[in-house]
Amino acid sequence: LQTRLQAGQGYGNTLNCVLTVYRNESVAGFFKGMAFPLATIAVYSSVVFGVFSNTQRLLGERRRGEAAPALRDTALASAVAGAVSVAIGTPVDLVKIRLQMQTQPLLRANIPSKPAVPGLPVYRGPIHCFRTVLQQEGITGIYRGAGAMLLRDVPGYCLYFIPYAFFCAWITPDGCLSPSPSSVWLAGGVAGVISWGTATPMDVVKSRLQADGVYVNRYKGILDCILQSYRSEGLKVFFRGITVNAVRGFPMSSAMFLGYELSLKAMKRDQTETRP
């Protein structure tokens, strides 16, 4: 839904998008492009959370026992995690978006003299999509939209980890060494809503850049995409899909942070039990 609303044409609002996808493609339409993200989400999440926690730890160790300004350390670690995530996330997002958008109608003004026929699939699956983009557009094609993703994820992860740490500390009762699972679940959900809600404008630009190229190449870069989108649809275009982003942000981030914290506790407990 997010991709169709941000990069598609003629969907109007979220409810209309839901009904249109279901009417034209049935339930399977809501799961297009799932295979590649599903196959890589474990690696992606491990890298993001691992880079964040280890960067934060290294920043604390460099202070040699001094009182560490937690907010600055968290912000720096978040920014580093956001930057590193682009290397893994950009190709995955590109394949997902190309598969989701390849059967969408295009405006007639954007169709050149001899494109693939709009409405017919261009890619047979995620591997074929990745291989086709790599052959036709090279490594730069695989990383199309990386700049927009960097501008989305660096501030986005700052507004992901900082609110999470703040709400965890606020919810956790005094004297507790670590937040409870319910506190982690709630703090993670709120952090997800804040992060995805504020990241939506640049998420729209990223989605449009990555969807561009299935049939035509409409945008020359980030700035050109912003200007063209604004001229044709106004400021509201940069808030397309914000409802979907915010609604999905809560359960997705709740599950992510809860899985992360419970996994850490389990590994620490195992280490303690096996230590001689």
mmCIF file of C-alpha atoms in Angstrom:
data_model
loop_
_atom_site.group_PDB
_atom_site.id
_atom_site.type_symbol
_atom_site.label_atom_id
_atom_site.label_comp_id
_atom_site.label_asym_id
_atom_site.label_seq_id
_atom_site.Cartn_x
_atom_site.Cartn_y
_atom_site.Cartn_z
ATOM 1 C CA LEU A 1 0.000 0.000 0.000
ATOM 2 C CA GLN A 2 2.786 2.407 0.925
ATOM 3 C CA THR A 3 4.568 1.950 -2.419
ATOM 4 C CA ARG A 4 1.375 2.182 -4.495
ATOM 5 C CA LEU A 5 0.248 5.356 -2.712
ATOM 6 C CA GLN A 6 3.648 7.037 -2.974
ATOM 7 C CA ALA A 7 4.699 6.066 -6.500
ATOM 8 C CA GLY A 8 1.448 5.003 -8.175
ATOM 9 C CA GLN A 9 -1.294 6.917 -9.912
ATOM 10 C CA GLY A 10 -5.029 7.188 -9.320
ATOM 11 C CA TYR A 11 -5.332 5.548 -5.897
ATOM 12 C CA GLY A 12 -6.597 8.595 -4.022
ATOM 13 C CA ASN A 13 -6.695 7.576 -0.352
ATOM 14 C CA THR A 14 -5.653 4.489 1.595
ATOM 15 C CA LEU A 15 -9.091 2.844 1.576
ATOM 16 C CA ASN A 16 -9.421 3.285 -2.183
ATOM 17 C CA CYS A 17 -5.953 1.781 -2.612
ATOM 18 C CA VAL A 18 -6.929 -1.255 -0.519
ATOM 19 C CA LEU A 19 -10.114 -1.819 -2.519
ATOM 20 C CA THR A 20 -8.397 -1.315 -5.880
ATOM 21 C CA VAL A 21 -5.585 -3.758 -5.097
ATOM 22 C CA TYR A 22 -8.015 -6.366 -3.800
ATOM 23 C CA ARG A 23 -10.409 -5.959 -6.739
ATOM 24 C CA ASN A 24 -7.666 -6.203 -9.374
ATOM 25 C CA GLU A 25 -5.220 -8.638 -7.769
ATOM 26 C CA SER A 26 -7.084 -10.318 -4.869
ATOM 27 C CA VAL A 27 -5.284 -10.991 -1.570
ATOM 28 C CA ALA A 28 -2.059 -11.944 -3.371
ATOM 29 C CA GLY A 29 -1.668 -8.340 -4.490
ATOM 30 C CA PHE A 30 -0.926 -7.253 -0.925
ATOM 31 C CA PHE A 31 2.077 -9.589 -0.731
ATOM 32 C CA LYS A 32 3.881 -8.635 -3.937
ATOM 33 C CA GLY A 33 7.614 -8.199 -3.495
ATOM 34 C CA MET A 34 7.678 -10.015 -0.133
ATOM 35 C CA ALA A 35 10.253 -12.692 -0.946
ATOM 36 C CA PHE A 36 13.421 -10.566 -1.043
ATOM 37 C CA PRO A 37 12.667 -8.535 2.139
ATOM 38 C CA LEU A 38 11.684 -11.728 3.950
ATOM 39 C CA ALA A 39 14.944 -13.423 2.955
ATOM 40 C CA THR A 40 17.118 -10.495 4.053
ATOM 41 C CA ILE A 41 15.324 -8.966 7.056
ATOM 42 C CA ALA A 42 17.306 -11.019 9.590
ATOM 43 C CA VAL A 43 20.653 -9.831 8.204
ATOM 44 C CA TYR A 44 19.409 -6.261 7.816
ATOM 45 C CA SER A 45 18.072 -6.026 11.373
ATOM 46 C CA SER A 46 21.164 -7.703 12.821
ATOM 47 C CA VAL A 47 23.431 -5.191 11.094
ATOM 48 C CA VAL A 48 21.357 -2.149 12.097
ATOM 49 C CA PHE A 49 20.940 -3.116 15.750
ATOM 50 C CA GLY A 50 24.486 -4.487 15.980
ATOM 51 C CA VAL A 51 26.061 -1.338 14.542
ATOM 52 C CA PHE A 52 23.912 0.842 16.801
ATOM 53 C CA SER A 53 24.659 -1.013 20.050
ATOM 54 C CA ASN A 54 28.371 -1.487 19.348
ATOM 55 C CA THR A 55 28.865 2.124 18.260
ATOM 56 C CA GLN A 56 27.102 3.293 21.404
ATOM 57 C CA ARG A 57 29.294 1.010 23.533
ATOM 58 C CA LEU A 58 32.516 2.198 21.866
ATOM 59 C CA LEU A 59 31.538 5.837 22.359
ATOM 60 C CA GLY A 60 30.948 5.129 26.051
ATOM 61 C CA GLU A 61 34.280 3.320 26.434
ATOM 62 C CA ARG A 62 36.202 6.216 24.893
ATOM 63 C CA ARG A 63 35.054 8.455 27.725
ATOM 64 C CA ARG A 64 36.997 6.294 30.228
ATOM 65 C CA GLY A 65 34.542 6.359 33.055
ATOM 66 C CA GLU A 66 33.307 9.907 32.542
ATOM 67 C CA ALA A 67 29.606 10.594 32.666
ATOM 68 C CA ALA A 68 28.585 9.968 29.074
ATOM 69 C CA PRO A 69 26.008 12.304 27.512
ATOM 70 C CA ALA A 70 23.575 9.512 26.590
ATOM 71 C CA LEU A 71 21.572 11.582 24.112
ATOM 72 C CA ARG A 72 24.603 12.527 22.006
ATOM 73 C CA ASP A 73 25.960 8.971 22.020
ATOM 74 C CA THR A 74 22.565 7.591 21.019
ATOM 75 C CA ALA A 75 22.218 10.164 18.229
ATOM 76 C CA LEU A 76 25.689 9.410 16.819
ATOM 77 C CA ALA A 77 25.155 5.646 17.022
ATOM 78 C CA SER A 78 21.755 6.035 15.346
ATOM 79 C CA ALA A 79 23.236 8.086 12.497
ATOM 80 C CA VAL A 80 25.981 5.501 11.909
ATOM 81 C CA ALA A 81 23.426 2.672 11.920
ATOM 82 C CA GLY A 82 21.260 4.586 9.451
ATOM 83 C CA ALA A 83 24.185 5.162 7.097
ATOM 84 C CA VAL A 84 25.292 1.518 7.195
ATOM 85 C CA SER A 85 21.731 0.273 6.632
ATOM 86 C CA VAL A 86 21.652 1.893 3.191
ATOM 87 C CA ALA A 87 24.251 -0.554 1.835
ATOM 88 C CA ILE A 88 21.961 -3.522 2.527
ATOM 89 C CA GLY A 89 18.554 -1.880 2.339
ATOM 90 C CA THR A 90 18.760 -0.072 -1.008
ATOM 91 C CA PRO A 91 18.939 -3.138 -3.316
ATOM 92 C CA VAL A 92 16.256 -4.922 -1.283
ATOM 93 C CA ASP A 93 13.906 -1.947 -1.427
ATOM 94 C CA LEU A 94 14.545 -1.437 -5.129
ATOM 95 C CA VAL A 95 13.631 -5.034 -5.997
ATOM 96 C CA LYS A 96 10.561 -4.914 -3.755
ATOM 97 C CA ILE A 97 9.313 -1.656 -5.273
ATOM 98 C CA ARG A 98 10.000 -2.727 -8.872
ATOM 99 C CA LEU A 99 7.999 -5.931 -8.325
ATOM 100 C CA GLN A 100 5.164 -4.016 -6.671
ATOM 101 C CA MET A 101 4.982 -1.327 -9.339
ATOM 102 C CA GLN A 102 5.667 -3.232 -12.561
ATOM 103 C CA THR A 103 1.987 -3.766 -13.401
ATOM 104 C CA GLN A 104 0.814 -0.272 -12.460
ATOM 105 C CA PRO A 105 -0.616 2.050 -15.120
ATOM 106 C CA LEU A 106 1.572 4.921 -16.296
ATOM 107 C CA LEU A 107 0.494 8.399 -17.364
ATOM 108 C CA ARG A 108 0.404 8.566 -21.164
ATOM 109 C CA ALA A 109 2.645 11.610 -21.173
ATOM 110 C CA ASN A 110 5.420 9.539 -19.619
ATOM 111 C CA ILE A 111 5.334 6.599 -22.053
ATOM 112 C CA PRO A 112 8.072 6.744 -24.723
ATOM 113 C CA SER A 113 7.695 5.388 -28.254
ATOM 114 C CA LYS A 114 8.794 1.821 -27.542
ATOM 115 C CA PRO A 115 8.559 0.747 -23.916
ATOM 116 C CA ALA A 116 7.515 -2.577 -22.503
ATOM 117 C CA VAL A 117 3.723 -2.732 -22.584
ATOM 118 C CA PRO A 118 2.344 -1.013 -19.462
ATOM 119 C CA GLY A 119 0.356 -3.346 -17.295
ATOM 120 C CA LEU A 120 2.353 -6.480 -18.193
ATOM 121 C CA PRO A 121 4.976 -7.856 -15.785
ATOM 122 C CA VAL A 122 8.570 -7.033 -16.637
ATOM 123 C CA TYR A 123 10.186 -9.206 -13.960
ATOM 124 C CA ARG A 124 9.450 -12.859 -13.219
ATOM 125 C CA GLY A 125 10.563 -12.678 -9.593
ATOM 126 C CA PRO A 126 13.107 -11.100 -7.209
ATOM 127 C CA ILE A 127 16.177 -12.877 -8.627
ATOM 128 C CA HIS A 128 15.175 -12.089 -12.223
ATOM 129 C CA CYS A 129 14.491 -8.474 -11.211
ATOM 130 C CA PHE A 130 17.885 -8.102 -9.498
ATOM 131 C CA ARG A 131 19.724 -9.706 -12.416
ATOM 132 C CA THR A 132 17.855 -7.632 -15.029
ATOM 133 C CA VAL A 133 18.515 -4.322 -13.260
ATOM 134 C CA LEU A 134 22.175 -5.240 -12.770
ATOM 135 C CA GLN A 135 22.586 -6.150 -16.462
ATOM 136 C CA GLN A 136 20.727 -3.140 -17.838
ATOM 137 C CA GLU A 137 21.668 -0.412 -15.356
ATOM 138 C CA GLY A 138 24.777 -1.701 -13.604
ATOM 139 C CA ILE A 139 25.607 -1.315 -9.924
ATOM 140 C CA THR A 140 24.309 2.270 -9.984
ATOM 141 C CA GLY A 141 20.911 0.899 -10.984
ATOM 142 C CA ILE A 142 20.894 -1.510 -8.049
ATOM 143 C CA TYR A 143 21.645 1.426 -5.735
ATOM 144 C CA ARG A 144 19.177 3.797 -7.361
ATOM 145 C CA GLY A 145 17.593 5.911 -4.637
ATOM 146 C CA ALA A 146 20.480 5.348 -2.197
ATOM 147 C CA GLY A 147 20.927 9.087 -1.672
ATOM 148 C CA ALA A 148 17.263 9.546 -0.798
ATOM 149 C CA MET A 149 17.405 6.493 1.469
ATOM 150 C CA LEU A 150 20.440 7.957 3.250
ATOM 151 C CA LEU A 151 18.561 11.235 3.788
ATOM 152 C CA ARG A 152 15.622 9.209 5.092
ATOM 153 C CA ASP A 153 17.444 6.737 7.334
ATOM 154 C CA VAL A 154 20.075 8.868 9.096
ATOM 155 C CA PRO A 155 17.528 11.228 10.706
ATOM 156 C CA GLY A 156 14.941 8.425 10.696
ATOM 157 C CA TYR A 157 17.032 6.144 12.899
ATOM 158 C CA CYS A 158 17.840 9.048 15.219
ATOM 159 C CA LEU A 159 14.083 9.458 15.655
ATOM 160 C CA TYR A 160 13.836 5.694 16.127
ATOM 161 C CA PHE A 161 16.410 4.900 18.791
ATOM 162 C CA ILE A 162 16.277 8.178 20.761
ATOM 163 C CA PRO A 163 12.487 8.076 21.428
ATOM 164 C CA TYR A 164 12.793 4.363 22.216
ATOM 165 C CA ALA A 165 15.485 4.987 24.838
ATOM 166 C CA PHE A 166 13.531 7.941 26.251
ATOM 167 C CA PHE A 167 10.204 6.112 26.537
ATOM 168 C CA CYS A 168 11.854 2.980 27.970
ATOM 169 C CA ALA A 169 13.485 5.054 30.707
ATOM 170 C CA TRP A 170 10.244 6.941 31.337
ATOM 171 C CA ILE A 171 8.053 3.831 31.571
ATOM 172 C CA THR A 172 10.483 1.664 33.582
ATOM 173 C CA PRO A 173 9.915 1.957 37.358
ATOM 174 C CA ASP A 174 12.743 3.259 39.542
ATOM 175 C CA GLY A 175 15.066 0.532 40.772
ATOM 176 C CA CYS A 176 14.548 -1.816 37.809
ATOM 177 C CA LEU A 177 17.709 -2.825 35.978
ATOM 178 C CA SER A 178 16.000 -3.250 32.628
ATOM 179 C CA PRO A 179 12.603 -2.433 31.087
ATOM 180 C CA SER A 180 9.872 -5.052 31.148
ATOM 181 C CA PRO A 181 8.671 -6.680 27.900
ATOM 182 C CA SER A 182 5.501 -4.578 27.989
ATOM 183 C CA SER A 183 7.594 -1.386 28.354
ATOM 184 C CA VAL A 184 9.816 -2.433 25.444
ATOM 185 C CA TRP A 185 6.751 -3.241 23.323
ATOM 186 C CA LEU A 186 5.108 0.122 24.012
ATOM 187 C CA ALA A 187 8.282 2.212 23.686
ATOM 188 C CA GLY A 188 9.250 0.443 20.468
ATOM 189 C CA GLY A 189 5.807 1.012 18.969
ATOM 190 C CA VAL A 190 5.762 4.721 19.778
ATOM 191 C CA ALA A 191 9.304 5.115 18.414
ATOM 192 C CA GLY A 192 8.215 3.398 15.195
ATOM 193 C CA VAL A 193 5.263 5.749 14.710
ATOM 194 C CA ILE A 194 7.472 8.818 15.280
ATOM 195 C CA SER A 195 10.255 7.584 13.015
ATOM 196 C CA TRP A 196 8.114 6.454 10.085
ATOM 197 C CA GLY A 197 5.802 9.439 10.335
ATOM 198 C CA THR A 198 8.634 11.955 10.081
ATOM 199 C CA ALA A 199 10.495 9.934 7.419
ATOM 200 C CA THR A 200 7.544 9.891 5.009
ATOM 201 C CA PRO A 201 8.518 12.914 2.816
ATOM 202 C CA MET A 202 11.905 11.452 1.903
ATOM 203 C CA ASP A 203 10.359 7.981 1.741
ATOM 204 C CA VAL A 204 8.085 9.274 -1.033
ATOM 205 C CA VAL A 205 11.106 10.550 -2.972
ATOM 206 C CA LYS A 206 12.955 7.242 -2.497
ATOM 207 C CA SER A 207 9.956 5.191 -3.626
ATOM 208 C CA ARG A 208 9.492 7.311 -6.749
ATOM 209 C CA LEU A 209 13.163 7.131 -7.683
ATOM 210 C CA GLN A 210 13.270 3.355 -7.264
ATOM 211 C CA ALA A 211 9.979 2.758 -9.083
ATOM 212 C CA ASP A 212 11.257 4.948 -11.907
ATOM 213 C CA GLY A 213 12.836 2.844 -14.617
ATOM 214 C CA VAL A 214 10.427 -0.077 -14.918
ATOM 215 C CA TYR A 215 9.215 1.413 -18.220
ATOM 216 C CA VAL A 216 10.608 4.950 -18.325
ATOM 217 C CA ASN A 217 13.210 7.131 -16.631
ATOM 218 C CA ARG A 218 11.365 10.194 -15.446
ATOM 219 C CA TYR A 219 13.648 11.621 -12.748
ATOM 220 C CA LYS A 220 17.271 12.741 -13.025
ATOM 221 C CA GLY A 221 17.943 12.653 -9.296
ATOM 222 C CA ILE A 222 16.678 13.581 -5.836
ATOM 223 C CA LEU A 223 16.219 17.284 -6.475
ATOM 224 C CA ASP A 224 14.568 16.722 -9.850
ATOM 225 C CA CYS A 225 12.167 14.204 -8.274
ATOM 226 C CA ILE A 226 11.277 16.680 -5.519
ATOM 227 C CA LEU A 227 10.689 19.530 -7.987
ATOM 228 C CA GLN A 228 8.666 17.468 -10.474
ATOM 229 C CA SER A 229 6.536 15.955 -7.718
ATOM 230 C CA TYR A 230 5.876 19.353 -6.152
ATOM 231 C CA ARG A 231 5.007 21.031 -9.451
ATOM 232 C CA SER A 232 2.567 18.325 -10.485
ATOM 233 C CA GLU A 233 0.919 17.505 -7.151
ATOM 234 C CA GLY A 234 1.816 20.178 -4.633
ATOM 235 C CA LEU A 235 3.180 19.858 -1.109
ATOM 236 C CA LYS A 236 0.695 17.139 -0.143
ATOM 237 C CA VAL A 237 2.506 14.633 -2.363
ATOM 238 C CA PHE A 238 5.307 14.342 0.217
ATOM 239 C CA PHE A 239 2.849 13.047 2.800
ATOM 240 C CA ARG A 240 1.455 10.250 0.670
ATOM 241 C CA GLY A 241 1.331 7.016 2.639
ATOM 242 C CA ILE A 242 1.922 8.706 6.000
ATOM 243 C CA THR A 243 -1.095 6.927 7.521
ATOM 244 C CA VAL A 244 0.113 3.524 6.337
ATOM 245 C CA ASN A 245 3.652 4.281 7.545
ATOM 246 C CA ALA A 246 2.462 5.354 10.991
ATOM 247 C CA VAL A 247 0.016 2.465 11.408
ATOM 248 C CA ARG A 248 2.520 -0.195 10.348
ATOM 249 C CA GLY A 249 5.297 1.490 12.349
ATOM 250 C CA PHE A 250 3.791 0.551 15.715
ATOM 251 C CA PRO A 251 3.477 -3.277 15.463
ATOM 252 C CA MET A 252 6.585 -3.628 13.295
ATOM 253 C CA SER A 253 8.820 -1.663 15.664
ATOM 254 C CA SER A 254 7.254 -3.201 18.771
ATOM 255 C CA ALA A 255 8.097 -6.670 17.486
ATOM 256 C CA MET A 256 11.581 -5.580 16.378
ATOM 257 C CA PHE A 257 12.626 -4.057 19.702
ATOM 258 C CA LEU A 258 10.973 -6.802 21.762
ATOM 259 C CA GLY A 259 12.770 -9.497 19.765
ATOM 260 C CA TYR A 260 16.053 -7.614 20.113
ATOM 261 C CA GLU A 261 15.816 -7.093 23.876
ATOM 262 C CA LEU A 262 14.599 -10.634 24.623
ATOM 263 C CA SER A 263 17.345 -12.120 22.444
ATOM 264 C CA LEU A 264 20.009 -10.098 24.283
ATOM 265 C CA LYS A 265 18.667 -11.211 27.657
ATOM 266 C CA ALA A 266 18.598 -14.854 26.566
ATOM 267 C CA MET A 267 22.191 -14.729 25.264
ATOM 268 C CA LYS A 268 23.450 -12.975 28.400
ATOM 269 C CA ARG A 269 21.715 -15.577 30.560
ATOM 270 C CA ASP A 270 23.294 -18.424 28.570
ATOM 271 C CA GLN A 271 26.732 -16.821 28.908
ATOM 272 C CA THR A 272 26.266 -16.496 32.669
ATOM 273 C CA GLU A 273 25.149 -20.109 33.036
ATOM 274 C CA THR A 274 28.049 -21.525 30.986
ATOM 275 C CA ARG A 275 30.752 -19.373 32.593
ATOM 276 C CA PRO A 276 32.967 -21.477 34.930
#
